[in-house]
Coordinates of C-alpha atoms (C1' of nucleotides) in Angstrom, one line a residue:
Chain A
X1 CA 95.5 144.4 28.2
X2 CA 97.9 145.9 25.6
X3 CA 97.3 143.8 22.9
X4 CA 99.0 145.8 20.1
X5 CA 102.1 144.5 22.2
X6 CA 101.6 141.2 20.7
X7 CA 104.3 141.3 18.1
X8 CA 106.8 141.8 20.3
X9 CA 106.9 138.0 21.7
X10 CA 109.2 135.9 19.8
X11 CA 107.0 133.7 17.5
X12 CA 107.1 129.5 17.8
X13 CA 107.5 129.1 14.3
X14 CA 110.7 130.6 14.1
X15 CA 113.1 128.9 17.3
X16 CA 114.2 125.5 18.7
X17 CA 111.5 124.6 21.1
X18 CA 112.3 123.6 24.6
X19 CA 115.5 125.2 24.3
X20 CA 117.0 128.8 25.3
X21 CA 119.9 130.5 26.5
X22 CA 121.4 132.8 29.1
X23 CA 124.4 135.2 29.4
X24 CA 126.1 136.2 32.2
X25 CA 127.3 139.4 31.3
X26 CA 130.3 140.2 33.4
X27 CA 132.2 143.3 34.3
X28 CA 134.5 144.6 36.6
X29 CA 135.0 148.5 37.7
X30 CA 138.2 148.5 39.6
X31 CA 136.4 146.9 42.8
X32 CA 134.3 144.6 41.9
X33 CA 133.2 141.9 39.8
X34 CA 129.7 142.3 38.2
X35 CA 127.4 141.1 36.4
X36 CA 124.1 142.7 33.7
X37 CA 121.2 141.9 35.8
X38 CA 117.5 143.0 33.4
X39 CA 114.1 143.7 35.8
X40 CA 110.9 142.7 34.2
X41 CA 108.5 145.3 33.6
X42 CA 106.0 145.9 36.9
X43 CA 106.8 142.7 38.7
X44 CA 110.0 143.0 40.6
X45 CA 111.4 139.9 39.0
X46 CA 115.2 140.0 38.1
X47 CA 116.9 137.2 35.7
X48 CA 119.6 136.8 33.2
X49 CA 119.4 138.3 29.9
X50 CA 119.3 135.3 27.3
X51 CA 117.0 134.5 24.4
X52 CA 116.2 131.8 22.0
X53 CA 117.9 129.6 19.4
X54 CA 116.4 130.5 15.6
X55 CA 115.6 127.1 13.9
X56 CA 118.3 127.7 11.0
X57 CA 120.8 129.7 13.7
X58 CA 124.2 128.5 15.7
X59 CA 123.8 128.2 18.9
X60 CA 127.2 129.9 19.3
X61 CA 125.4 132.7 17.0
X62 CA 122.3 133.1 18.9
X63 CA 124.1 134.1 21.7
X64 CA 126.6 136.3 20.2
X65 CA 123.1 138.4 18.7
X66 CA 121.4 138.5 22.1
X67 CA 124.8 140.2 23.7
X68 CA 124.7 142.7 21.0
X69 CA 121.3 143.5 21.0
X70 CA 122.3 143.8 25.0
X71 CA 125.5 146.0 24.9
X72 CA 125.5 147.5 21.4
X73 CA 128.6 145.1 21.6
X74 CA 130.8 143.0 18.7
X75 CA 133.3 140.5 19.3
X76 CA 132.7 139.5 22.6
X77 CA 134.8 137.1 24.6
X78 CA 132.2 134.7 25.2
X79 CA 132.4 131.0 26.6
X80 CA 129.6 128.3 26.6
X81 CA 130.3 126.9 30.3
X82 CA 126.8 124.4 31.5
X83 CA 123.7 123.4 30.0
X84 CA 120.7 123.2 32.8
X85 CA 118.3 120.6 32.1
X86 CA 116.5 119.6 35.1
X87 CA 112.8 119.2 34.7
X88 CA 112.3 121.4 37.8
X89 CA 114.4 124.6 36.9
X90 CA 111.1 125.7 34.5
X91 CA 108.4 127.8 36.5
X92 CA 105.9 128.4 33.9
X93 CA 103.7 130.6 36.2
X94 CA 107.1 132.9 36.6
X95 CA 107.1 133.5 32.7
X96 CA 103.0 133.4 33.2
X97 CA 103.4 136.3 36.0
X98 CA 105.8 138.2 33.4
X99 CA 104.2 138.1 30.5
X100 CA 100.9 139.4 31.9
X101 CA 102.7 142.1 33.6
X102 CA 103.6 143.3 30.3
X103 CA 99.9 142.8 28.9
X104 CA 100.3 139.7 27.0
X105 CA 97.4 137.2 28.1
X106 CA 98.8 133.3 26.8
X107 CA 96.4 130.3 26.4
X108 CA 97.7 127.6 28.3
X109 CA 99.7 125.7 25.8
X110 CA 101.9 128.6 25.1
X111 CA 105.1 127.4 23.7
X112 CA 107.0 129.9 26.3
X113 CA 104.8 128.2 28.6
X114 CA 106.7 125.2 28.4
X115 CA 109.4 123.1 29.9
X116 CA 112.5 124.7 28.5
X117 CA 116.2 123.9 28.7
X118 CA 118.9 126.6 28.8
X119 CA 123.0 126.6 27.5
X120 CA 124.8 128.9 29.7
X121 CA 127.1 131.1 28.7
X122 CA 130.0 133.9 30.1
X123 CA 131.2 137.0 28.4
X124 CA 133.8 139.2 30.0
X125 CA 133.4 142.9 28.2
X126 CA 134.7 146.8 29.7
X127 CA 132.5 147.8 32.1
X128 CA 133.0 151.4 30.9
X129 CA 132.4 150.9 27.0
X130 CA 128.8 149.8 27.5
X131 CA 125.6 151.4 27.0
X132 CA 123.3 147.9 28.1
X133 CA 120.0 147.9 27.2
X134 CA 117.2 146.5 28.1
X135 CA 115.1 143.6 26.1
X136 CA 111.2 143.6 24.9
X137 CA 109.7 142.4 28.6
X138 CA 111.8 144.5 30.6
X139 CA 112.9 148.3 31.7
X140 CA 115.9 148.2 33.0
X141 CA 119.2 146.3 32.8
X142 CA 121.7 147.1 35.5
X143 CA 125.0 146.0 37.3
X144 CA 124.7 144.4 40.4
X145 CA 128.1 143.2 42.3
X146 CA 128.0 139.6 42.6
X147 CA 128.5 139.7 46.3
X148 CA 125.1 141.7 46.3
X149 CA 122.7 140.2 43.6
X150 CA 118.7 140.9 44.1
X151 CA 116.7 137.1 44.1
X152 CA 116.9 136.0 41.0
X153 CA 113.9 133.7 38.7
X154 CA 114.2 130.1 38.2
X155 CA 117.6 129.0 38.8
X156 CA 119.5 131.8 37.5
X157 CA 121.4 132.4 41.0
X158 CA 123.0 128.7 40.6
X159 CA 123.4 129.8 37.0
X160 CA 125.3 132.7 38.1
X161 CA 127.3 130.5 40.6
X162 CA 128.3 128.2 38.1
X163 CA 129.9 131.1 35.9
X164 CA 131.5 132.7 38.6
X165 CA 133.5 129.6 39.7
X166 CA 134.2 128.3 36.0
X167 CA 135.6 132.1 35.7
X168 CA 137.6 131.6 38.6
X169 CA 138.9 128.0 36.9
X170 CA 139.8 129.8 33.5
X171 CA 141.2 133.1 34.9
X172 CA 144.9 131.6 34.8
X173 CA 144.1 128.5 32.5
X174 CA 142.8 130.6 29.8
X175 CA 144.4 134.1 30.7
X176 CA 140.7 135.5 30.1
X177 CA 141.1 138.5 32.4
X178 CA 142.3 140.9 29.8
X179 CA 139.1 140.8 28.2
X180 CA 137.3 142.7 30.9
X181 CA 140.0 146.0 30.6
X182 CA 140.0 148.1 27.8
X183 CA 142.9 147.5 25.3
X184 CA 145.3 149.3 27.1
X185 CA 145.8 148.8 31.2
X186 CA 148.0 149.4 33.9
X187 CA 149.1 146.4 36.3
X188 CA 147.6 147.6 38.9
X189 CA 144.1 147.4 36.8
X190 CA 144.9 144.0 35.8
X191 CA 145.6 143.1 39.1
X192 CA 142.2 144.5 40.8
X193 CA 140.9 142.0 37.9
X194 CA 142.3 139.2 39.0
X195 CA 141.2 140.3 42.8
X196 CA 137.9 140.7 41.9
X197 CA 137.4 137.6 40.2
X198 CA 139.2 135.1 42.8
X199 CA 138.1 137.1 46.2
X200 CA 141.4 137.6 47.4
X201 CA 144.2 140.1 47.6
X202 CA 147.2 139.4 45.6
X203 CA 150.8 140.8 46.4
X204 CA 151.4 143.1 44.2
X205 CA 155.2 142.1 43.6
X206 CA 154.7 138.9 43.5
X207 CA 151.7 139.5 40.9
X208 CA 153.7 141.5 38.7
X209 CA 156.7 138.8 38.3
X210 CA 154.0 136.3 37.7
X211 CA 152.2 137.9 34.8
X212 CA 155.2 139.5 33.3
X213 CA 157.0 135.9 33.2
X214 CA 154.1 134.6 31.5
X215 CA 155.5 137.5 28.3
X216 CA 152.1 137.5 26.8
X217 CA 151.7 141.5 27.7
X218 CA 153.4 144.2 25.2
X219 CA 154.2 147.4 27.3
X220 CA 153.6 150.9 25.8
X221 CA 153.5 154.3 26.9
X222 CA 153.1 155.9 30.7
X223 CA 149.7 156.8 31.6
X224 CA 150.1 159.8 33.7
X225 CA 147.2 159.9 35.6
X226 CA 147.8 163.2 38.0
X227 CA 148.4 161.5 40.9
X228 CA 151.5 162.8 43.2
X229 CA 153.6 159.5 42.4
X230 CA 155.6 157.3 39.4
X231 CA 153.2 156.9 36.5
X232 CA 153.0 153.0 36.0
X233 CA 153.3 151.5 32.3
X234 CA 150.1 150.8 30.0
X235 CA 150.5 147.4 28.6
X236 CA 148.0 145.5 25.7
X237 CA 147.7 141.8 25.4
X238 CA 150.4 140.7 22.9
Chain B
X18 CA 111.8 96.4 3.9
X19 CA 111.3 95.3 7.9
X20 CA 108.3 97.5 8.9
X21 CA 107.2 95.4 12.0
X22 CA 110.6 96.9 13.9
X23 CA 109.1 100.3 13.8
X24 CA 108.3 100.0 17.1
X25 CA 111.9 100.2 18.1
X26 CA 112.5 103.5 16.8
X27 CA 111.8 106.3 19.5
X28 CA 108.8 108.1 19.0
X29 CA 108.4 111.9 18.3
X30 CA 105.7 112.4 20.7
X31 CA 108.2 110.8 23.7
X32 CA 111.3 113.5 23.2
X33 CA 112.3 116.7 23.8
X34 CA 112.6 117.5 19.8
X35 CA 116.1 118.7 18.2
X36 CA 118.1 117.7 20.9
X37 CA 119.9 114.8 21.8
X38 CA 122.7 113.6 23.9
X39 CA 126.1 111.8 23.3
X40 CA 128.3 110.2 25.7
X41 CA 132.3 110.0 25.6
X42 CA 133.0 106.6 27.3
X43 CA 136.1 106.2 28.5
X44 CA 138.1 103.0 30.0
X45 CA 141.8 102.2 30.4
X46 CA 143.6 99.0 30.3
X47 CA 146.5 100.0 31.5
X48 CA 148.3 101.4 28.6
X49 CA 145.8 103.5 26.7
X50 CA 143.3 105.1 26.8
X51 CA 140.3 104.1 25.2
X52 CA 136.4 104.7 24.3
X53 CA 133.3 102.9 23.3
X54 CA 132.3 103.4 19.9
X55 CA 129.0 101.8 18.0
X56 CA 129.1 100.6 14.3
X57 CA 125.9 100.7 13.0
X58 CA 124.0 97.8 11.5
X59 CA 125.4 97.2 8.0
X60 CA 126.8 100.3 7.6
X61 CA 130.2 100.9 8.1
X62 CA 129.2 104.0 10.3
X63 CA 130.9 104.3 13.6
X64 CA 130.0 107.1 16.7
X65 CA 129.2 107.6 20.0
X66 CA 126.4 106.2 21.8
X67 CA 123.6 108.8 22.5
X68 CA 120.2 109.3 23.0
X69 CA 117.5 111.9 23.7
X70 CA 115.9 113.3 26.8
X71 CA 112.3 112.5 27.5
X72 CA 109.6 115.1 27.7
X73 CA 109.5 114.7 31.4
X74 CA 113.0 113.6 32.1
X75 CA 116.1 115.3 33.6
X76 CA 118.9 116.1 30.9
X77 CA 121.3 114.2 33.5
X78 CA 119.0 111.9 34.4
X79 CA 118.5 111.2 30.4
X80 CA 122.3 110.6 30.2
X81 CA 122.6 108.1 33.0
X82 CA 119.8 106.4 31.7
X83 CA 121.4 105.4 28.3
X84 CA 124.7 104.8 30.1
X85 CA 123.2 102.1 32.0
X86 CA 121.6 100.6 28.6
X87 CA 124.9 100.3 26.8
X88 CA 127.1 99.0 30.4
X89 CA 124.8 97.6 32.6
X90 CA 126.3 100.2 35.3
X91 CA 124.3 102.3 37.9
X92 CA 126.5 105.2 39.4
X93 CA 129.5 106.3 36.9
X94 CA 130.6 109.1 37.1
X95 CA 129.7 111.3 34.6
X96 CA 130.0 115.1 33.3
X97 CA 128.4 117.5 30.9
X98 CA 131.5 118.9 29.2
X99 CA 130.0 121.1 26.0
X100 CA 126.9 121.4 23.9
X101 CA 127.1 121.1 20.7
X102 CA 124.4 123.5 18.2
X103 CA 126.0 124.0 14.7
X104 CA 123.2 124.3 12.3
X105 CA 125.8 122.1 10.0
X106 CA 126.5 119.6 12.7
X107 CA 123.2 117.9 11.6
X108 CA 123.2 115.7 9.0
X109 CA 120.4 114.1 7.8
X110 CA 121.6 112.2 5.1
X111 CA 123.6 110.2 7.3
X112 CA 120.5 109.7 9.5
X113 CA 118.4 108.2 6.8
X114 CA 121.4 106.0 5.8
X115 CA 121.1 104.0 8.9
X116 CA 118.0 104.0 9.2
X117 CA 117.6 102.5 5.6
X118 CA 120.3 99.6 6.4
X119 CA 118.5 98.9 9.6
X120 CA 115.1 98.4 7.4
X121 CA 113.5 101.9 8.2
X122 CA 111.7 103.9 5.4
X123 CA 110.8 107.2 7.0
X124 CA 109.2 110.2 5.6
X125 CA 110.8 113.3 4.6
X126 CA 109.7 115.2 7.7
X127 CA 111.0 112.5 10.6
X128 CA 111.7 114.2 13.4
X129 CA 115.1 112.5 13.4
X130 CA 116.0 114.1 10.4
X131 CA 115.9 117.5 11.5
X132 CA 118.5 119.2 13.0
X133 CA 119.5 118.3 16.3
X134 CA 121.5 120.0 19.0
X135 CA 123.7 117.9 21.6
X136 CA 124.6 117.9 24.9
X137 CA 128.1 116.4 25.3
X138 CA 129.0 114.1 28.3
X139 CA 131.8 112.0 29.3
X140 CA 131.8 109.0 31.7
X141 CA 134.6 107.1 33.7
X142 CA 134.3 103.5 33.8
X143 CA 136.3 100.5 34.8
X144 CA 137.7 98.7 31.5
X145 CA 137.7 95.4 33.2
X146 CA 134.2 95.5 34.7
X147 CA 132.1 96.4 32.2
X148 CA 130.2 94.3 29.2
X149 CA 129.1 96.9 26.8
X150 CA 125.6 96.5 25.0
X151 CA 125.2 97.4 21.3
X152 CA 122.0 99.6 21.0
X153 CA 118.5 99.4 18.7
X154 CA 120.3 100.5 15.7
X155 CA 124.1 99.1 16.1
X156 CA 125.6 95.9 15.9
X157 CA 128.5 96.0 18.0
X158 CA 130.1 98.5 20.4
X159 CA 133.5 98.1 21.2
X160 CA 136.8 100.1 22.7
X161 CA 138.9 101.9 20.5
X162 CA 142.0 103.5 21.4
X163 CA 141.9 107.3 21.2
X164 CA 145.0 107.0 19.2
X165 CA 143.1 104.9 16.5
X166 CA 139.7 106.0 16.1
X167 CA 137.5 105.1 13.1
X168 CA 136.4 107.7 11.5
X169 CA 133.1 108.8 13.0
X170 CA 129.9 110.1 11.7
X171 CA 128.3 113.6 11.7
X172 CA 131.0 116.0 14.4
X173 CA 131.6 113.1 16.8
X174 CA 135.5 113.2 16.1
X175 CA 135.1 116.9 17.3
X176 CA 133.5 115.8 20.6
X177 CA 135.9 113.2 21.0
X178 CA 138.3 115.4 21.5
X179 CA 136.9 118.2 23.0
X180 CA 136.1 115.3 25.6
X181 CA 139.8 114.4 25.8
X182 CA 140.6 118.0 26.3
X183 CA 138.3 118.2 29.4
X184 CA 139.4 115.4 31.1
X185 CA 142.9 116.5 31.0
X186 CA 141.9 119.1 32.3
X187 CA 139.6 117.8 35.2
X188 CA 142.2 115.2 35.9
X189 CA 144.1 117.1 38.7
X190 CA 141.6 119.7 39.4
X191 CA 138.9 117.2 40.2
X192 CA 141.0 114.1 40.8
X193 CA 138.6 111.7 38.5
X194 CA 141.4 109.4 37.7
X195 CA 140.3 107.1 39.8
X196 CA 136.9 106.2 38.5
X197 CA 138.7 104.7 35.6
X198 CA 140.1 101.8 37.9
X199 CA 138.4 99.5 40.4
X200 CA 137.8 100.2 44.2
X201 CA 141.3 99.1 44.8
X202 CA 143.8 99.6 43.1
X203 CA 148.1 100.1 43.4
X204 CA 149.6 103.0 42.6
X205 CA 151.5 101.7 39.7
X206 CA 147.9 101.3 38.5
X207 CA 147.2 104.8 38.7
X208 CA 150.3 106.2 37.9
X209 CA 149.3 104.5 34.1
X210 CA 145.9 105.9 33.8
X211 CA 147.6 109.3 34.5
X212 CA 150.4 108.7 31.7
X213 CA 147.3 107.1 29.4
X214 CA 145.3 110.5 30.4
X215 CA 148.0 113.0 29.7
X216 CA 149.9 111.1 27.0
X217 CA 153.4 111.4 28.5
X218 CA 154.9 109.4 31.0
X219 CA 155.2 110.8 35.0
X220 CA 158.1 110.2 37.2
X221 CA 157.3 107.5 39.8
X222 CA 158.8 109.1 42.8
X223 CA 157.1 112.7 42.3
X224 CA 154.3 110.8 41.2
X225 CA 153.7 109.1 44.1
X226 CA 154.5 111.9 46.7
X227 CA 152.2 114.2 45.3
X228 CA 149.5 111.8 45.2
X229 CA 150.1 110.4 48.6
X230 CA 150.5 114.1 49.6
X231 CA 147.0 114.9 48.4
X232 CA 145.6 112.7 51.4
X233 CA 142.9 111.4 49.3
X234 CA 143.7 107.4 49.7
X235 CA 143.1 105.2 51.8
X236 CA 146.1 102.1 52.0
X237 CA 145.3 98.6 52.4
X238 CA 146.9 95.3 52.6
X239 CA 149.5 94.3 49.9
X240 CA 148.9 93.0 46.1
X241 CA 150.5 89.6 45.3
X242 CA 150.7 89.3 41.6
X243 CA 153.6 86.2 41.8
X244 CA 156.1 88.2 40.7
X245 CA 159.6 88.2 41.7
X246 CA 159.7 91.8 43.6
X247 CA 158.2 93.9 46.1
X248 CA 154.1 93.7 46.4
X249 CA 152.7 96.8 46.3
X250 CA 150.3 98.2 48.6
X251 CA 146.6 98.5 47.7
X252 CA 144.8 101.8 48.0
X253 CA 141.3 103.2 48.0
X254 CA 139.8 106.4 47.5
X255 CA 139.1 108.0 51.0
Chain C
dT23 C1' 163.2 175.2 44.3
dG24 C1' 163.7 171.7 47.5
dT25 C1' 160.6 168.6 50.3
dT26 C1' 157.0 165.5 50.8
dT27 C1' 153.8 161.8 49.4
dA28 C1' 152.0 157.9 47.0
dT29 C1' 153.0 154.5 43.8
dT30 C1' 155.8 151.9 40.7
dG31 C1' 159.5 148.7 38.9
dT32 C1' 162.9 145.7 40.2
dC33 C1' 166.1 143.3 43.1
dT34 C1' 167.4 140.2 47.0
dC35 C1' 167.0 136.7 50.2
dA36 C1' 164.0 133.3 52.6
dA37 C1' 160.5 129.8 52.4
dT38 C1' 158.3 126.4 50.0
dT39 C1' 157.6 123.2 46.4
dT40 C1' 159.1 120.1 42.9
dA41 C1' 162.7 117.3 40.4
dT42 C1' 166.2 113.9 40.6
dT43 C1' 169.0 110.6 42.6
dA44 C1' 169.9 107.1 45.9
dC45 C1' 169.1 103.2 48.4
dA46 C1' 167.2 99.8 51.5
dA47 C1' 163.1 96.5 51.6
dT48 C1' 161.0 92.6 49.7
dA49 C1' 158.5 88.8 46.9
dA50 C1' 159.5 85.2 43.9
dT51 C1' 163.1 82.5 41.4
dA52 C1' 167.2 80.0 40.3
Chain D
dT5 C1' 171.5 82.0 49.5
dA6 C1' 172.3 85.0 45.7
dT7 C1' 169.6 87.2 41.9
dT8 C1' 166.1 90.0 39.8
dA9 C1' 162.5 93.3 39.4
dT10 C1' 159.9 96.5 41.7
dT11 C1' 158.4 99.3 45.6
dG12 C1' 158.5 102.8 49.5
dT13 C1' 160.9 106.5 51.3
dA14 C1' 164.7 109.5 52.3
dA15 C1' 168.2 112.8 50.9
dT16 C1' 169.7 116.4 48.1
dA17 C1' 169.5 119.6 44.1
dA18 C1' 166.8 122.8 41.4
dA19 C1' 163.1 125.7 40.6
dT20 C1' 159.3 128.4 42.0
dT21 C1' 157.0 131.5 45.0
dG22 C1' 156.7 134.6 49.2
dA23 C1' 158.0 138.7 51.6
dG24 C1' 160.5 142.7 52.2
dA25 C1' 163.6 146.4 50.7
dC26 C1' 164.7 150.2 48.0
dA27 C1' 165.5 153.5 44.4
dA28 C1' 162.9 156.0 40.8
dT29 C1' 159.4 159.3 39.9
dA30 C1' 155.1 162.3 39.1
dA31 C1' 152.6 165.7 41.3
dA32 C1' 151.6 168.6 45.4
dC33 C1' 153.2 171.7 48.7
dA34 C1' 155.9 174.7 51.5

DNA sequence: TGTTTATTGTCTCAATTTATTACAATAATA
DNA sequence: TATTATTGTAATAAATTGAGACAATAAACA
């Protein structure tokens, strides 16, 4: 197998053992709320983009550097929600299966081989300022709605699960919604947000009082978009 | 210095390494709120009780294991509420500190002096039920108002209060408060561990019509305390 | 150039929820 | 039997939210 590849693989010496992380990367396009979703090289396996924890490196920092070497992104919103530590949630013939599919051949006590522990995280970035890419083991790294997700490795469905309901939790709570529009939006994007996120229509008037009365949004120009009708404000997050 | 107590420190080859677990204990006596905190053997150090997860263990299971060490209680209720991986958060001058007063001379390269990450719980017990159990290291462990905290070792203040945070939080949304109080309990009762939760004080009518309005308890016969007045009614959790 | 269409911003009134007050019931005591 | 402290619940006021109405307006169209 391809041997020369080698270097490629993350090296013991240098991270936490026993102890990873993963992202769930969402977006949102006006529709729906998605998520980055990589494939692994030849095997039809899908999973969470995440990485490792350097031995001298925040956690926090760790995963900030994945999601850039991911979107190309800085500055992230990003929120640590659930750390998974069951003994049962490592497979190590899935990371076996993977590894060889990218011709790396491990001897049995491989550290990746290991049980390993993971600290979830959530970032909310602009679904059309991205360019994702994909990581060492894998060739692509797509949205996928998370209403339609392909079977995912390990546990990273329930993963997924649990970030979509603490997003839910922290959409009013923490007013995070912003964070997936650019800097400027209209209501009606903001609203579609919020729709996406909670899975349920909201009135628009009603909406509009609601988020306006909370005076955290500074209101700018008109976006005229061409449409035969009123051209609605663009407003920032104050 | 006491070499033949080695055998009470955890051993390397045992643990998951560089990551352990604390545990935010909380209790009410009906005014305040309060948590467990350990002083260390001649010391003057104060902090949480924690522990570390076994190579073949489940992180929760880890957590409810050393819960049951320190109150002799089986099912508490109990939630993972951050994890904590600042490179700084480790200190391991403060590790070989009590380890010296507690007679341990250990080697530069201890496994319990590197740096550790932690997963942070938080656990809801009854006040009046419970007869905390110093550990290995620690000669007492006692409640402390969160109000009046000794100063505590390494970031344990920090999780403190992120704790606190969370279970403000949680209160309503998951309706814990009970699990600070015994099976029965009047509402008076809870009413306090909601003012000792939020740190203001609740009106008693709205109080009690949104809680009876929940449809969560269960109303059994009337509490006597001798008092000249009304007895309450007892209630359960449905 | 007026007319039409789709959408926006805001207002009004109804419905619901929450806050506040009031008051009768009652356990022990004097 | 009156007094005291507290409890359970009802009644009313205030605040919030739901639902609809409507004028304003940007572009397309006749």
């Amino acid at each position: 197998m391809n041997k020369n590849r080698d270097l490629d693989l993350p090296l013991k010496k240098d991270y936490i053992p026993n102890l990873a992380y993963d992202s769930v990367i969402f977006g949102c396009n006006g529709e729906q709320l998605k998520i980055l979703i990589l494939e692994y090289h030849n095997t039809n396996l899908f999973a969470l983009p995440g990485g490792f924890v350097k031995k001298n490196e925040n956690l926090d920092s760790a995963v900030a550097r994945g999601l850039r070497e991911r979107t190309g992104l800085d500055h992230i919103y990003l929120e640590q929600f659930h750390t998974f530590g069951d003994t049962l949630r490592s497979r190590p013939e899935v990371m076996r299966t993977l590894l060889k599919a990218n011709g790396y051949e491990v001897p049995e006590d491989y550290w990746l081989l290991q049980r390993f522990l993971t600290v979830a995280y959530y970032a909310l970035i602009n679904y059309d300022e991205v360019q994702p890419m994909p990581d060492a083991l894998s060739d692509s790294i797509n949205w996928y709605s998370i209403e339609e997700l392909p079977p995912l490795i390990m546990d990273h469905s329930v993963i997924v699960k649990t970030a979509v309901q603490t997003l839910k939790g922290n959409l009013e709570k923490k007013l995070v919604g912003m964070n997936l529009l650019p800097t400027k939006f209209t209501m009606r994007e903001l609203q579609q947000v919020y729709e996406a996120v909670l899975g349920e229509k909201l009135r628009r008037t009603t909406f509009q009082r609601k988020i306006l009365g909370l005076d955290i949004l500074a209101r700018h120009e008109k976006l005229f978009s061409g449409g035969a009708h009123k051209a609605p404000y663009l407003y920032s997050f104050k």
